[in-house]
Tab-separated table of C-alpha atoms and ligand atoms in Angstrom:
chain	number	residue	atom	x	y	z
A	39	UNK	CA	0.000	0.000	0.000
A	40	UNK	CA	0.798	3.661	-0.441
A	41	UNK	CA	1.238	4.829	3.137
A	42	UNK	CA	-0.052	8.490	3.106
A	43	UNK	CA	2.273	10.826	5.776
A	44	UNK	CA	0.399	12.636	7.614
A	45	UNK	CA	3.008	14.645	9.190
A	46	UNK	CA	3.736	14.945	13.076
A	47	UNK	CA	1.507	17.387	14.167
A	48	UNK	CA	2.724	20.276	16.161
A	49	UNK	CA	1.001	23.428	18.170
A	50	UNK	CA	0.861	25.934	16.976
A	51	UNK	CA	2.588	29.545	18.402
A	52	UNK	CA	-0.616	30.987	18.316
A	53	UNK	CA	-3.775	29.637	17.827
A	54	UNK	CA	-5.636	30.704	13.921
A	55	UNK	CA	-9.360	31.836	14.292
A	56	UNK	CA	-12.009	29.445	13.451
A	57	UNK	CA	-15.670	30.246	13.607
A	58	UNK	CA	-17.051	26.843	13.950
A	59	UNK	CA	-19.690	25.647	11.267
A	60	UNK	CA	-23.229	26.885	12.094
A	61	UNK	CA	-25.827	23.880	11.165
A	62	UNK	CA	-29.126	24.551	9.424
A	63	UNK	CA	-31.192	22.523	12.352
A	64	UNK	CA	-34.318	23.330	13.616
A	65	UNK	CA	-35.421	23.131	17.042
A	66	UNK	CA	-33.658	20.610	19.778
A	67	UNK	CA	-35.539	17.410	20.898
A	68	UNK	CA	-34.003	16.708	23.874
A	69	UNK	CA	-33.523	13.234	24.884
A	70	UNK	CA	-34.269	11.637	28.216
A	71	UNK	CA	-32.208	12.948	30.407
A	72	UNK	CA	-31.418	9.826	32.320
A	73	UNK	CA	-29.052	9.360	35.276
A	74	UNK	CA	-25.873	7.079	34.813
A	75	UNK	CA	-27.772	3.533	33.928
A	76	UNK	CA	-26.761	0.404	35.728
A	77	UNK	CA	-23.610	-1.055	33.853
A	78	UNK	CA	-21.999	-3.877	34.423
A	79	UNK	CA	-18.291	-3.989	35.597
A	80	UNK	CA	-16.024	-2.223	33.282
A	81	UNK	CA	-13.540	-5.662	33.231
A	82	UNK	CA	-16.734	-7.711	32.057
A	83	UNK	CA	-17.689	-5.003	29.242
A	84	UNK	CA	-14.510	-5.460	27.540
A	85	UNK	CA	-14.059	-9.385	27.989
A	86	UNK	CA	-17.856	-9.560	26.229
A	87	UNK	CA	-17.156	-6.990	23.714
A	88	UNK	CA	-17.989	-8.366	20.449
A	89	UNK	CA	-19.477	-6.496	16.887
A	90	UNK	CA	-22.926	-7.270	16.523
A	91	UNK	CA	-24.921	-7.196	13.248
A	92	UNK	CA	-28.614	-8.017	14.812
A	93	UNK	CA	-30.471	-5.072	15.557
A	94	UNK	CA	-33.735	-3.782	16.810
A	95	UNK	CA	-34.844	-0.389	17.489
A	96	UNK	CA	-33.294	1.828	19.825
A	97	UNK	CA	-35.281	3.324	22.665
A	98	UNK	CA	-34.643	7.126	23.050
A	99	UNK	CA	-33.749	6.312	26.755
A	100	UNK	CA	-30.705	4.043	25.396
A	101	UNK	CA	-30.259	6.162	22.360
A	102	UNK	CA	-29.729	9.072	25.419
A	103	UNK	CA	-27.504	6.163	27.710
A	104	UNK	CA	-25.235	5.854	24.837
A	105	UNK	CA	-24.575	9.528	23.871
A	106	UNK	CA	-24.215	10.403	27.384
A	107	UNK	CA	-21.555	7.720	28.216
A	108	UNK	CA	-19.527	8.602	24.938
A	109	UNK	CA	-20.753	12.465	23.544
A	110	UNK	CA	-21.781	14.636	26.258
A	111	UNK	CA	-20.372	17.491	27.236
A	112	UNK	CA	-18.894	17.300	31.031
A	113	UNK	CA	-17.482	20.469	31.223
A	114	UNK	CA	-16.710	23.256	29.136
A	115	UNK	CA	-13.292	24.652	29.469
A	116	UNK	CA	-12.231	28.428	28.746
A	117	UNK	CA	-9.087	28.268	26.332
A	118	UNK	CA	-7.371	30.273	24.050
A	119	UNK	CA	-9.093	29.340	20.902
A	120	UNK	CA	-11.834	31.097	19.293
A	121	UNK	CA	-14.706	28.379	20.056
A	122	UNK	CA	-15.005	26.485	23.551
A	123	UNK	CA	-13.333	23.172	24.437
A	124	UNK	CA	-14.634	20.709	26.550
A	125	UNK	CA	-14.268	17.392	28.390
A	126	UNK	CA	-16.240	14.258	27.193
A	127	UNK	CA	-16.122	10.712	27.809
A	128	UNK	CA	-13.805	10.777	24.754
A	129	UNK	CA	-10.265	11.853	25.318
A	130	UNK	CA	-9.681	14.241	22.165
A	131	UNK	CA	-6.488	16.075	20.978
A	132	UNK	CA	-6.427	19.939	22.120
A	133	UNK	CA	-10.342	18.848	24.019
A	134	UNK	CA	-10.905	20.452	21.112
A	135	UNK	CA	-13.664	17.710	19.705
A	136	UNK	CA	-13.682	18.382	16.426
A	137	UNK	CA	-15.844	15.421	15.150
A	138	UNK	CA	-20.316	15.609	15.204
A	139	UNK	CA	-22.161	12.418	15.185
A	140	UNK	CA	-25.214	12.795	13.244
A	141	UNK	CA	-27.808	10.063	12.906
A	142	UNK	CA	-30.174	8.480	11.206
A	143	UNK	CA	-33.251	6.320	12.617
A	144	UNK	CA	-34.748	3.291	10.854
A	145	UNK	CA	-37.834	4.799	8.859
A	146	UNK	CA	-37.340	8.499	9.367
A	147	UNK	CA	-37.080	11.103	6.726
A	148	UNK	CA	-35.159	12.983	8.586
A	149	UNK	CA	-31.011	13.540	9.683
A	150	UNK	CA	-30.267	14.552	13.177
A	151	UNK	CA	-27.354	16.322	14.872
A	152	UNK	CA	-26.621	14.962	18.560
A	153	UNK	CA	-25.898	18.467	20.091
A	154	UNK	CA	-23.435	17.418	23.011
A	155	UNK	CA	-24.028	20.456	24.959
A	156	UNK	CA	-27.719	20.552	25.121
A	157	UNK	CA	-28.172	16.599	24.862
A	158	UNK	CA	-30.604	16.662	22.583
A	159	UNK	CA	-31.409	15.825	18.829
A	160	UNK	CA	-31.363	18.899	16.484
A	161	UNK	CA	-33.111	17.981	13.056
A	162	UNK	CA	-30.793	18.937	10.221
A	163	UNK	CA	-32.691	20.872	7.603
A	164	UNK	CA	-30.692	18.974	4.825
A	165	UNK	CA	-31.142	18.273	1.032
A	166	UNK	CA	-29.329	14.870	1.396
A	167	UNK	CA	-31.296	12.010	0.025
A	168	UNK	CA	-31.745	9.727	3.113
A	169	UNK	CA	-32.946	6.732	1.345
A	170	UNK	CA	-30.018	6.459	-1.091
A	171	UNK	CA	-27.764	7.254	2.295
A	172	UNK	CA	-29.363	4.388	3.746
A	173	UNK	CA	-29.721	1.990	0.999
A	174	UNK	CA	-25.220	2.956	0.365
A	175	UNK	CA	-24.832	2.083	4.106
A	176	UNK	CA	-27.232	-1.269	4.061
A	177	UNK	CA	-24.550	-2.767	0.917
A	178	UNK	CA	-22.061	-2.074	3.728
A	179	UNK	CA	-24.008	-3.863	6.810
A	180	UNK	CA	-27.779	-4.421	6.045
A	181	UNK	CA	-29.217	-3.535	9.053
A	182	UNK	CA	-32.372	-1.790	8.417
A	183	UNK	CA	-33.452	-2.435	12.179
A	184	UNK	CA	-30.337	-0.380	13.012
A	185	UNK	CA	-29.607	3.772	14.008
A	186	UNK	CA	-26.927	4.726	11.420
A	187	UNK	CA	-24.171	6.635	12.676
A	188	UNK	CA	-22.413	8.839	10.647
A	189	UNK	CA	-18.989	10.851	12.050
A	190	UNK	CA	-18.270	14.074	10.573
A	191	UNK	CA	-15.206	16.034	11.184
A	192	UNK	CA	-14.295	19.441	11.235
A	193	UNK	CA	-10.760	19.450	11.105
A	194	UNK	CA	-10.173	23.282	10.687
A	195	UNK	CA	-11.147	22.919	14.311
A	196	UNK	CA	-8.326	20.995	15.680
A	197	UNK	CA	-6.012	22.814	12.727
A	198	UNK	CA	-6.589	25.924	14.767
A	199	UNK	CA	-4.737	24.837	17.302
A	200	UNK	CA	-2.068	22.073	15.635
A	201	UNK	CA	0.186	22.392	12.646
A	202	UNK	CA	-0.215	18.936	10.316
A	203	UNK	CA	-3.437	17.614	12.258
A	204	UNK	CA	-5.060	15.720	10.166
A	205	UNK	CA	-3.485	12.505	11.787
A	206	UNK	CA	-5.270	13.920	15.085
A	207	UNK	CA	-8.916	14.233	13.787
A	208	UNK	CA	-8.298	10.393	12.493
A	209	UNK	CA	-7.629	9.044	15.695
A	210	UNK	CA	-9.784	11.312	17.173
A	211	UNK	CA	-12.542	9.015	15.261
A	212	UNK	CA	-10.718	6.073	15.939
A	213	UNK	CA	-11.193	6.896	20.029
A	214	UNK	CA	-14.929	7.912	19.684
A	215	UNK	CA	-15.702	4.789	17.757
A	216	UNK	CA	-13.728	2.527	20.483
A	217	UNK	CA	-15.502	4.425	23.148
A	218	UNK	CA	-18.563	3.610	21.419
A	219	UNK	CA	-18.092	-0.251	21.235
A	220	UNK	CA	-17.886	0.009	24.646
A	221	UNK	CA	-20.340	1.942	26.028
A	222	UNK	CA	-23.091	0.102	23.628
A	223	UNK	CA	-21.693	-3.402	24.989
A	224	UNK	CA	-22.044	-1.889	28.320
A	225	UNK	CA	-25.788	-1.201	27.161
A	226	UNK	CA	-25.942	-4.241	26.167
A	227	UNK	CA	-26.985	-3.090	22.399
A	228	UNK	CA	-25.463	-3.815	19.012
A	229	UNK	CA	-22.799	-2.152	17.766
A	230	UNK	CA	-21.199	-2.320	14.861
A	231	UNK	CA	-18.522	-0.265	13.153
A	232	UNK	CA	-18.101	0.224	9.402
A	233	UNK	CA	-14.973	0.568	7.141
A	234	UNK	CA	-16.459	3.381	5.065
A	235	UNK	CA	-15.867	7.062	5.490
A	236	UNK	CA	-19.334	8.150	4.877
A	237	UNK	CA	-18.524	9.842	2.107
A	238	UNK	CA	-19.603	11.365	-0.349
A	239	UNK	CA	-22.500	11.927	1.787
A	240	UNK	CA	-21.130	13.625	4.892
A	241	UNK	CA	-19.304	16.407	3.335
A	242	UNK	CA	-22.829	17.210	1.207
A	243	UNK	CA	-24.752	17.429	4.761
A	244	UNK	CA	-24.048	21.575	4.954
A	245	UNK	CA	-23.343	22.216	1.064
A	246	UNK	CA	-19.944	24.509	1.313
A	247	UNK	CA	-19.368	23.591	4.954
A	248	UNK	CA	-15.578	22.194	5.660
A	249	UNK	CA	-17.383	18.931	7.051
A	250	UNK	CA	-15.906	15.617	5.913
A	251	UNK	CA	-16.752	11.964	6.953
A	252	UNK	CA	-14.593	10.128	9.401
A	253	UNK	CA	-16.722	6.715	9.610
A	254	UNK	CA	-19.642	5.333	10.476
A	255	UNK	CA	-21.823	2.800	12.499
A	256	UNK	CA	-24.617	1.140	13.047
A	257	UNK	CA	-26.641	0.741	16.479
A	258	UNK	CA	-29.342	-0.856	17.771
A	259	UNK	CA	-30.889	-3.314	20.576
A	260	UNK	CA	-29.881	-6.945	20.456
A	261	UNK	CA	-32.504	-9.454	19.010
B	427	FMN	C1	-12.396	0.719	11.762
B	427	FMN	C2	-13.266	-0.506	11.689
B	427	FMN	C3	-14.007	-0.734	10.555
B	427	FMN	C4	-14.854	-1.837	10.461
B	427	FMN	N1	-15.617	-2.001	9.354
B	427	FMN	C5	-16.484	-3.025	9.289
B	427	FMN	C6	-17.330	-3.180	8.164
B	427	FMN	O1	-17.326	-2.358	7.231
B	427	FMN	N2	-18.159	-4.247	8.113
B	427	FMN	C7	-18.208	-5.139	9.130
B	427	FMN	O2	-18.987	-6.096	9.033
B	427	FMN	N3	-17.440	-5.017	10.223
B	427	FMN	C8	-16.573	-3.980	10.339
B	427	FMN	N4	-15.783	-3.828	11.443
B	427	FMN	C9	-15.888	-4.795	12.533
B	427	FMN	C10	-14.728	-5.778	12.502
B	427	FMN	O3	-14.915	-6.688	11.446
B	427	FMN	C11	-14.649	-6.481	13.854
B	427	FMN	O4	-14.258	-5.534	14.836
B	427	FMN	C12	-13.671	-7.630	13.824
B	427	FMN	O5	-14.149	-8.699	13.054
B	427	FMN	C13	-13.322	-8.133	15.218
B	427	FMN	O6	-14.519	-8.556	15.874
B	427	FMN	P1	-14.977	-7.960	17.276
B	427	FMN	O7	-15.288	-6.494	17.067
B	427	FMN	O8	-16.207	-8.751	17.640
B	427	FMN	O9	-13.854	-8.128	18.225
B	427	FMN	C14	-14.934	-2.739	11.548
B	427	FMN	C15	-14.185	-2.497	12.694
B	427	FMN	C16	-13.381	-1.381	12.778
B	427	FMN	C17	-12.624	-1.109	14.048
């Protein structure tokens, strides 16, 4: 294989302005706003770990479990850069966070955005076809039980701060879909990752935004 260099990434002496992407969405649907759920032990999450490919719906209570133990927001931190950065369950180069999950539900016509601050759903006032994004995902894992995931970076976010960081948004996707795995086995749920990027479709969510796709997944309850 061609092994692309991604160069080591460095900060930078001072930070560049970014105005983060502002998402046509309409209003939030917040999602249950449950207390930590009862897990079992972290040692017997990862020794039953496994990719799953049967799926049934997913509650909005676990839908809510899952983004809270992986997504939410924990604490905003006052920085240097021209947008907040934040804790998460996720560790994240820079807590700078720079990827969105957006998702699609079995049968709906429409996209959300999981808005980690506000916990909540905002409905993304898209032009994207969400059959044919559904039907390209289902040739990759045909689960049309299943809540697609789709990750979509904003790397100018993290390349405020870093010099060469496109290596750091990958693994930034790399730790959010790990976390993931995890806190769905936890749930006992279905998770399964997938090898594509999500693109073309990702990048066509804002037309013009610098949004690209980092991967995808699909999620669900177990059968
Ligand atoms: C980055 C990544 C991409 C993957 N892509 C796919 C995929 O496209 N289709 C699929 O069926 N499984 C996919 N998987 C799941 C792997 O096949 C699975 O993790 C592997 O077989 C090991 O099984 P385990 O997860 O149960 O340990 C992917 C896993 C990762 C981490």
């Amino acid at each position: 294989m061609e092994w692309l260099d991604l160069q080591n990434p460095r900060p930078r002496s001072e930070p560049l302005q970014y105005v983060p992407v502002v998402w046509p969405t309409s209003a939030l649907l917040p999602l249950p706003d449950n207390l930590l759920p009862d897990t079992p032990p972290f040692a017997s999450v990862v020794e039953s770990r496994r990719t799953r490919y049967s799926f049934t719906a997913l509650p909005d209570e676990q839908l809510a479990a899952l983004m809270n133990l992986t997504c939410r927001v924990k604490a905003t931190l006052a920085g240097p850069l021209s947008f907040p950065q934040s804790y998460r369950p996720a560790p994240s180069a820079g807590a700078i966070h720079p990827i969105h999950v957006v998702l699609h539900r079995p049968g709906d016509d429409d996209l959300y955005r999981y808005d980690p601050n506000e916990h909540g759903l905002l409905q993304l006032n898209t032009s994207l076809d969400v059959t044919t994004l559904r039907a390209t995902m289902h040739e990759v894992i045909d689960a049309p039980n299943a809540t697609l995931l789709l990750f979509v970076a904003e790397p100018d976010m993290t390349a405020s701060k870093y010099e060469n960081a496109t290596s750091l948004v990958w693994r930034d996707a790399g730790v959010l879909l790990g976390i993931f795995s995890m806190a769905a086995e936890a749930l006992s749920l279905s998770f399964s990752p997938m090898g594509v990027t999500g693109e073309p479709w990702a990048s066509r969510l804002v037309p013009g935004a610098p949004l690209f796709g980092v991967g995808a997944a699909m999620v669900g309850g177990r059968s």
